[in-house]
mmCIF file of C-alpha atoms in Angstrom:
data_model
loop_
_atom_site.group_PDB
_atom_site.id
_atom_site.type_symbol
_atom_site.label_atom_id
_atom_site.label_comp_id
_atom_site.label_asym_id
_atom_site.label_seq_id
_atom_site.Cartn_x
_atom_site.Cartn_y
_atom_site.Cartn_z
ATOM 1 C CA UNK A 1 2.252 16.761 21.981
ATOM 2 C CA UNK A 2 4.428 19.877 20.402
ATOM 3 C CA UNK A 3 7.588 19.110 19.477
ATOM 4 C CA UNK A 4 10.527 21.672 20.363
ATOM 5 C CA UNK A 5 11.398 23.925 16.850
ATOM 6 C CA UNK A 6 14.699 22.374 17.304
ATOM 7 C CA UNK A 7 13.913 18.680 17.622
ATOM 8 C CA UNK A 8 14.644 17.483 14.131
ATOM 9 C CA UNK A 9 17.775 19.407 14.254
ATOM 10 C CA UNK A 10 18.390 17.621 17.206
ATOM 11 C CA UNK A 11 17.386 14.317 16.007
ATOM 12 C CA UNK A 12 19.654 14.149 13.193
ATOM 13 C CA UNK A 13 22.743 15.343 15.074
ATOM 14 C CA UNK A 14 21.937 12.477 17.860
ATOM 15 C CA UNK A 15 22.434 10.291 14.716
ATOM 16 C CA UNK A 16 25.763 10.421 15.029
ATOM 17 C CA UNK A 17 25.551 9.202 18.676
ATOM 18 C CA UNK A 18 22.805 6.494 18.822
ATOM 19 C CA UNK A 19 21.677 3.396 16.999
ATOM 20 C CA UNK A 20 18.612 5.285 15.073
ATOM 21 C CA UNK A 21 20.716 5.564 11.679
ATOM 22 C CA UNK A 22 22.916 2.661 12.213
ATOM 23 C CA UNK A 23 22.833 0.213 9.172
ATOM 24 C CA UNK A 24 21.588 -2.378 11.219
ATOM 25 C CA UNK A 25 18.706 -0.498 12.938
ATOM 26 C CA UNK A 26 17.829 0.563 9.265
ATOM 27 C CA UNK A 27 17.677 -3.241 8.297
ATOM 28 C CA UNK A 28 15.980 -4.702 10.736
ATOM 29 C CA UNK A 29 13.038 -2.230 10.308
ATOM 30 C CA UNK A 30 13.235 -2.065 6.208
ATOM 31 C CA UNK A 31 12.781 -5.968 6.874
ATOM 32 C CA UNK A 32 9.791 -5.701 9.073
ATOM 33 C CA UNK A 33 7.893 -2.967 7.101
ATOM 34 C CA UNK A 34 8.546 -4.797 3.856
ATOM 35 C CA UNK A 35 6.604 -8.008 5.766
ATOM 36 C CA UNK A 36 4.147 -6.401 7.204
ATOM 37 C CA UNK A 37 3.049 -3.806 4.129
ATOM 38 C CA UNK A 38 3.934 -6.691 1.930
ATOM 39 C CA UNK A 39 5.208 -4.263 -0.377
ATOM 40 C CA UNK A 40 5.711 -5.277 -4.195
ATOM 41 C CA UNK A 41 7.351 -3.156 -7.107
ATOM 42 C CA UNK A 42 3.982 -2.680 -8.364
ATOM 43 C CA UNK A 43 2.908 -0.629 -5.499
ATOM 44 C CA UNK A 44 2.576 3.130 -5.057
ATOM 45 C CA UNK A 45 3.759 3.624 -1.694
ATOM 46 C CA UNK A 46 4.108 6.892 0.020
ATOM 47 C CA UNK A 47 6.304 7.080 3.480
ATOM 48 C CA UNK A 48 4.155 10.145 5.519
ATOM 49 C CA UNK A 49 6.661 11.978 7.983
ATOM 50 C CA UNK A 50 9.618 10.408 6.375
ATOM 51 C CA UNK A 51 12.375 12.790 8.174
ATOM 52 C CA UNK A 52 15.378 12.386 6.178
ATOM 53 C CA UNK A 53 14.183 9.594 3.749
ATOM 54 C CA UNK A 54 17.065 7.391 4.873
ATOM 55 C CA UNK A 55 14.494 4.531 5.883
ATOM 56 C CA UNK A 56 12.242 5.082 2.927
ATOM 57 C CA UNK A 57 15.277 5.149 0.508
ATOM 58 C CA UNK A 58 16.204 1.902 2.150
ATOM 59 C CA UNK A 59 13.069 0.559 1.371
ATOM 60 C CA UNK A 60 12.788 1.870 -2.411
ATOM 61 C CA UNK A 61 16.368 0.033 -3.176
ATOM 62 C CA UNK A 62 15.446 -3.086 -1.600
ATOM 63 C CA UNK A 63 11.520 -3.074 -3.398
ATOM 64 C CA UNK A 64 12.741 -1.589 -6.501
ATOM 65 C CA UNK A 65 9.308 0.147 -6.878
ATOM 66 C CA UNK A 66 8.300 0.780 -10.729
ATOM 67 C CA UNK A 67 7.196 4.441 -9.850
ATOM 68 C CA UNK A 68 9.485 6.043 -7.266
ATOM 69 C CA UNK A 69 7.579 6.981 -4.037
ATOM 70 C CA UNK A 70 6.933 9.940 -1.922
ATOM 71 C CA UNK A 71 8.366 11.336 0.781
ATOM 72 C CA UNK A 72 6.384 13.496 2.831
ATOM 73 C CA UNK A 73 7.858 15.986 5.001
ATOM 74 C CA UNK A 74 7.370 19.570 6.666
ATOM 75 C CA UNK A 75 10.186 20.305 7.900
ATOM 76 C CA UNK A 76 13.143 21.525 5.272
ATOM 77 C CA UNK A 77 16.005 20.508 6.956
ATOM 78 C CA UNK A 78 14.790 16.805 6.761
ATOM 79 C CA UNK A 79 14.455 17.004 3.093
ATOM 80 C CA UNK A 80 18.395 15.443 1.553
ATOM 81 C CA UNK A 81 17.102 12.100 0.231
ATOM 82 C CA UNK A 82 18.153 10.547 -3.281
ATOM 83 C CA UNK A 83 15.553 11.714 -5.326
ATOM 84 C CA UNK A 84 15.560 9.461 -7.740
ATOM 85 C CA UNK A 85 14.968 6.799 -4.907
ATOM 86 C CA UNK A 86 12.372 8.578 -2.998
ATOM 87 C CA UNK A 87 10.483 12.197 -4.438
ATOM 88 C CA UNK A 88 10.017 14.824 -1.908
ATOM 89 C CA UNK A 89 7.254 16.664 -1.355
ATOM 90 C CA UNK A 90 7.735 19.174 1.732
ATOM 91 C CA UNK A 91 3.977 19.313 2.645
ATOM 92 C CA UNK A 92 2.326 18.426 6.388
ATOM 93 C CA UNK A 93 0.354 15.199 6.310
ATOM 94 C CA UNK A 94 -3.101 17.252 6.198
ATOM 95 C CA UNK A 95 -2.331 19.402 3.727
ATOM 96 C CA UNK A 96 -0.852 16.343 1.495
ATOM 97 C CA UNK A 97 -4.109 13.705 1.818
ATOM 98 C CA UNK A 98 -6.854 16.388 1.823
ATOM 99 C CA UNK A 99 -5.407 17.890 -1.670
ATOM 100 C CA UNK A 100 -3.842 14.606 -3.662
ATOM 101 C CA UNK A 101 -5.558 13.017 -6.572
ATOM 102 C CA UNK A 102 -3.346 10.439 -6.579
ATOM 103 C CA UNK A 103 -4.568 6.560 -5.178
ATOM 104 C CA UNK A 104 -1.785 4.909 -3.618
ATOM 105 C CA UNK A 105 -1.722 0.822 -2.609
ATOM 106 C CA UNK A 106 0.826 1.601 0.261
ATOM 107 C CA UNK A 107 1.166 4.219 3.160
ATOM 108 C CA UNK A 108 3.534 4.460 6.132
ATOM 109 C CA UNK A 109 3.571 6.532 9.108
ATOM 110 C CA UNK A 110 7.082 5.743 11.282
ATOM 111 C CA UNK A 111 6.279 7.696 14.891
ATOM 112 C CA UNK A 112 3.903 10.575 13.896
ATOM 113 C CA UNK A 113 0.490 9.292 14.364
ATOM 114 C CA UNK A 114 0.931 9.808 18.318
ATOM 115 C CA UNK A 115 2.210 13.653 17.971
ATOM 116 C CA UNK A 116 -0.891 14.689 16.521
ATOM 117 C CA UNK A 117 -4.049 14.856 18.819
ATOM 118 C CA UNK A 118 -7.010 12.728 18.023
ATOM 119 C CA UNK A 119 -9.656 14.830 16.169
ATOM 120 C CA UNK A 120 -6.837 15.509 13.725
ATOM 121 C CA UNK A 121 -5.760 12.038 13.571
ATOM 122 C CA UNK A 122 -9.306 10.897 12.180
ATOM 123 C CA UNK A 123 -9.133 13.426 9.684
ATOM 124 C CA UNK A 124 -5.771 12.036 8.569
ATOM 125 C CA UNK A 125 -7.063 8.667 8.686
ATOM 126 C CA UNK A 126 -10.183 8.985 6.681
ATOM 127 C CA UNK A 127 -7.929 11.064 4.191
ATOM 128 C CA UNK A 128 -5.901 7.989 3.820
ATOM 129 C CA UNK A 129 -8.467 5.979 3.708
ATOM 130 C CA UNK A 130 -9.751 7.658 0.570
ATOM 131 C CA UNK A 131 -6.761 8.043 -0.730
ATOM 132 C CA UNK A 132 -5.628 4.321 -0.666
ATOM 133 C CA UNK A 133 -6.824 1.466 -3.419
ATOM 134 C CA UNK A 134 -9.184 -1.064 -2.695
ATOM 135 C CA UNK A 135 -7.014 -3.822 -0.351
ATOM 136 C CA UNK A 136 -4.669 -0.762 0.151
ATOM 137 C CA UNK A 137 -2.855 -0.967 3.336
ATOM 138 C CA UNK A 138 -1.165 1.639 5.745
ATOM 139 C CA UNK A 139 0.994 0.862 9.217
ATOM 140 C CA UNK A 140 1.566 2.895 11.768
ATOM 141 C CA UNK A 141 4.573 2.367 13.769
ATOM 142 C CA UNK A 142 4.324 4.176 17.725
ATOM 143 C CA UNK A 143 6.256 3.763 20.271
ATOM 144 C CA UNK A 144 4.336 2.462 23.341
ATOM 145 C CA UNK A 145 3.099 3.919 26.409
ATOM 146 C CA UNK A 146 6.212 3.030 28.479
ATOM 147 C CA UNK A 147 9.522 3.966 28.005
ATOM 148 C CA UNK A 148 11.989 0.521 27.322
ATOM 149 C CA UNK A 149 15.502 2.062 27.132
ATOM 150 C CA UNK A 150 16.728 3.812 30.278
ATOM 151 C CA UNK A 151 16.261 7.870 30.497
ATOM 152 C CA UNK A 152 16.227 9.578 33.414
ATOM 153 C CA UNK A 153 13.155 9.596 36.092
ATOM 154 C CA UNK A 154 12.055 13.453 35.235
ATOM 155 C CA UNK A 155 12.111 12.580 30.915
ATOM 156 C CA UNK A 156 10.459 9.231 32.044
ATOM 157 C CA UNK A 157 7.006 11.384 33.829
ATOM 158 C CA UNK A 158 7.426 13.768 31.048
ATOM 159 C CA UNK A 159 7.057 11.203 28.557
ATOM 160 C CA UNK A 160 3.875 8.963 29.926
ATOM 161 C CA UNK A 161 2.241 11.970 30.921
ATOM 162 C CA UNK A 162 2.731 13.318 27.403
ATOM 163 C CA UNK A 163 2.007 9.660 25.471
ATOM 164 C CA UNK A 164 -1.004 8.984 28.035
ATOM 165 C CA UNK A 165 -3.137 11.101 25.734
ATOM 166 C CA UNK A 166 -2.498 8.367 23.112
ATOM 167 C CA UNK A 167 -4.403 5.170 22.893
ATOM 168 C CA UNK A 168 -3.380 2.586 21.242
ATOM 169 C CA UNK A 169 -6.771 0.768 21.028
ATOM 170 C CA UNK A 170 -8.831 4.002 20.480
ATOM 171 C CA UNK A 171 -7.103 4.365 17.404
ATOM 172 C CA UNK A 172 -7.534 1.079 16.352
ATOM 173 C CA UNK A 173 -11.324 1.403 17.127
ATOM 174 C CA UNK A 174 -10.765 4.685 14.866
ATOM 175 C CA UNK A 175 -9.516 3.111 12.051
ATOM 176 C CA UNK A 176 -12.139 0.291 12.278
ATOM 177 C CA UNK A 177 -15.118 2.443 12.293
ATOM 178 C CA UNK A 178 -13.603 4.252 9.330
ATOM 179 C CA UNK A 179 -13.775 0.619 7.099
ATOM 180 C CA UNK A 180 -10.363 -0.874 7.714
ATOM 181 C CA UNK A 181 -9.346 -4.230 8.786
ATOM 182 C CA UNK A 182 -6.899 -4.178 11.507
ATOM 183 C CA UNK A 183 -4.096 -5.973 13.451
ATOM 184 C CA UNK A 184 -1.398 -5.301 16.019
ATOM 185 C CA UNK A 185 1.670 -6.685 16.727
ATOM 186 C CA UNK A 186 4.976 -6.000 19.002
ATOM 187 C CA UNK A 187 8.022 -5.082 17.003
ATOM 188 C CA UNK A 188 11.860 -5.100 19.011
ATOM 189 C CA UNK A 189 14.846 -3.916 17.732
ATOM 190 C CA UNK A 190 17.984 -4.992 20.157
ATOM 191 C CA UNK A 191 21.665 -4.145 20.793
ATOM 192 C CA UNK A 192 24.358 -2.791 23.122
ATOM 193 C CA UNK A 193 25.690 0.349 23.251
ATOM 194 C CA UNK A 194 28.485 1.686 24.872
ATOM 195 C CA UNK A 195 27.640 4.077 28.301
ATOM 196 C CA UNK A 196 29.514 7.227 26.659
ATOM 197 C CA UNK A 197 27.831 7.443 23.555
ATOM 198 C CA UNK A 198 24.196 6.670 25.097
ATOM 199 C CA UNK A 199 24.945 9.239 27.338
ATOM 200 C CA UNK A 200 25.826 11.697 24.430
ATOM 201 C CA UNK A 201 22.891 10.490 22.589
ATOM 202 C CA UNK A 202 20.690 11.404 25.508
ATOM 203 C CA UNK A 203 22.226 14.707 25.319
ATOM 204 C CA UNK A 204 21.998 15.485 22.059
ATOM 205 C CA UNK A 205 17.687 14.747 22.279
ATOM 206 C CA UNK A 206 17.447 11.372 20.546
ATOM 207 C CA UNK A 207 13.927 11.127 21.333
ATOM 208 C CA UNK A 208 11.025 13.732 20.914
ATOM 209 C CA UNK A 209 10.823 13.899 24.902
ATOM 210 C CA UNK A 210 14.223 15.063 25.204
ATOM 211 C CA UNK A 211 14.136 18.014 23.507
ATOM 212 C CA UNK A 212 11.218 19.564 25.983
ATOM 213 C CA UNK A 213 13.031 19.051 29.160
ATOM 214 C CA UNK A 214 14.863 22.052 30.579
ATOM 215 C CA UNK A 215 18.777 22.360 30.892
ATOM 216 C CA UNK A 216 18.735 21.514 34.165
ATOM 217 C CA UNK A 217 16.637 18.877 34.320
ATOM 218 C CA UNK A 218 19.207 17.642 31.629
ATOM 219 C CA UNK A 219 22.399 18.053 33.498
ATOM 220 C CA UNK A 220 20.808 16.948 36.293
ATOM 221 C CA UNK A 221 19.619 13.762 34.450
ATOM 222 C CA UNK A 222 22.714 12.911 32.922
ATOM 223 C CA UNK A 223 24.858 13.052 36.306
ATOM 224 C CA UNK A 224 21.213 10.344 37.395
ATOM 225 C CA UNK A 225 22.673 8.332 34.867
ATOM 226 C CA UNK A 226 26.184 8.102 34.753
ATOM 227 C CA UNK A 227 25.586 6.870 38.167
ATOM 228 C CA UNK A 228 23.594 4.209 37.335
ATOM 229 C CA UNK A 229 23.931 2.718 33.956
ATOM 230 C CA UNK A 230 26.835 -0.117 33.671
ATOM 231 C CA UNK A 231 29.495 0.641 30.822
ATOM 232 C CA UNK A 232 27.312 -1.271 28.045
ATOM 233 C CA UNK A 233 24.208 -0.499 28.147
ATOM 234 C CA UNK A 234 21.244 -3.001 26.901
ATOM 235 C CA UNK A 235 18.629 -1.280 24.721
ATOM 236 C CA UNK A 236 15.573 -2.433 23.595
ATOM 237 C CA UNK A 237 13.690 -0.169 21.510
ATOM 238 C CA UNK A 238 9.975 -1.290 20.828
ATOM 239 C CA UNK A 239 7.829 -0.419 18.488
ATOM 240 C CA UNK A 240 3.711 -1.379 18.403
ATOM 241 C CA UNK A 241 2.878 -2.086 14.611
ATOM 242 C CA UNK A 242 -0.786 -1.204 13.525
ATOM 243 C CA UNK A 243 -1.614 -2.527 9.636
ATOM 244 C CA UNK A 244 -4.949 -1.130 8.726
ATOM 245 C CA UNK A 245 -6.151 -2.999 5.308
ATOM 246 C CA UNK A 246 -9.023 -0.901 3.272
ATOM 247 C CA UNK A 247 -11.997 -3.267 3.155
#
């Protein structure tokens, strides 16, 4: 999948609209990837993808890492982090693994594993897997294959046609063959959000579907859903959690 040139752009002025950069959404998953990485000050830990840093920042304050850990990122605009919490390095995740001497004990990857297409993704994976310590860990976080919050029907095809050509347990089957040890499990962050500003969130391209539909189909799924969404709207917004453990 290609995202739109605009996405991030897009992404971080939905911020303002949805629950992504709330204080509680940023909680409940620092909480989570702290469990599952069981990250430790002693760890080098590098967040691949890392947008704007917020969650990685999040992390670094709560772990209180002795060396301050990367932030990977492309794209520029994503790049306004506290550096002394979390050091960018404006680099795609190919260019970053295939070149660094560095051995890390920790690696995340928040909702980027499933934009890149597969024979790329093994060459990230065995990257990281050389790049990681012995008992090093990484965990992917993807959304799954169907959509839990409501969109409208024409984002909704766009979506598991575009997510169809990820597989959950292909990957895992990738990352096994490679020497890891892995596991899966269902994470599910929860709340209720007022109809107006999901609406406006929806707008503004809150997810990387969003931002590849056309205008119309936009208006014409935002009247679909002011029709049928009550005033508070119930979100759940799943992610599947893969830790792969170097073996």
């Amino acid at each position: 999948m290609n995202l739109d040139k605009d996405h991030y752009k897009n992404f971080h002025l939905s911020s303002r609209s949805s629950w992504i950069h709330s204080e509680d959404y940023l909680n409940y998953w620092m909480g989570n990837i702290i469990e599952l990485l069981e990250l430790k000050p002693s760890d080098r830990f590098a967040d691949i993808g890392c947008g704007d840093g917020k969650l990685a920042t999040h992390i670094s304050q709560t772990v209180k890492f002795h060396q301050t850990p990367l932030g990977i990122e492309q794209d520029e605009i994503c790049l306004s982090y506290d550096k002394n919490l979390l050091l960018p390095l404006m680099k795609n995740a190919t260019d970053f693994l295939e070149n660094t001497h560095e051995q890390f004990d920790k690696f995340l990857l928040k909702q980027i594993i499933h934009h890149i297409y597969r024979p790329h993704q093994n060459t990230i994976l065995a990257s990281i897997y050389r790049a990681l310590n012995p008992k090093g860990s990484i965990l992917i976080l993807s959304m799954p294959d169907k959509l839990s919050y409501p969109v409208f029907d024409q984002a909704k095809k766009i979506y598991e046609r575009n997510e169809s050509d990820f597989n959950f347990e292909q990957l895992k089957e990738d990352l096994d063959s490679i020497g890891f040890s892995t596991y899966t499990q269902k994470c599910t962050y929860r709340t209720n959000f007022p109809k107006k500003k999901y609406l406006q969130a929806i707008s503004e391209c809150f997810i990387s579907t969003l931002s590849i539909v056309s205008d119309e189909q936009m208006h014409q799924g935002l009247i679909e859903l002011e029709k049928k969404l009550p005033k508070i709207v119930s979100v759940e917004d799943p992610l599947i959690a893969l830790v792969a453990t170097k073996i």
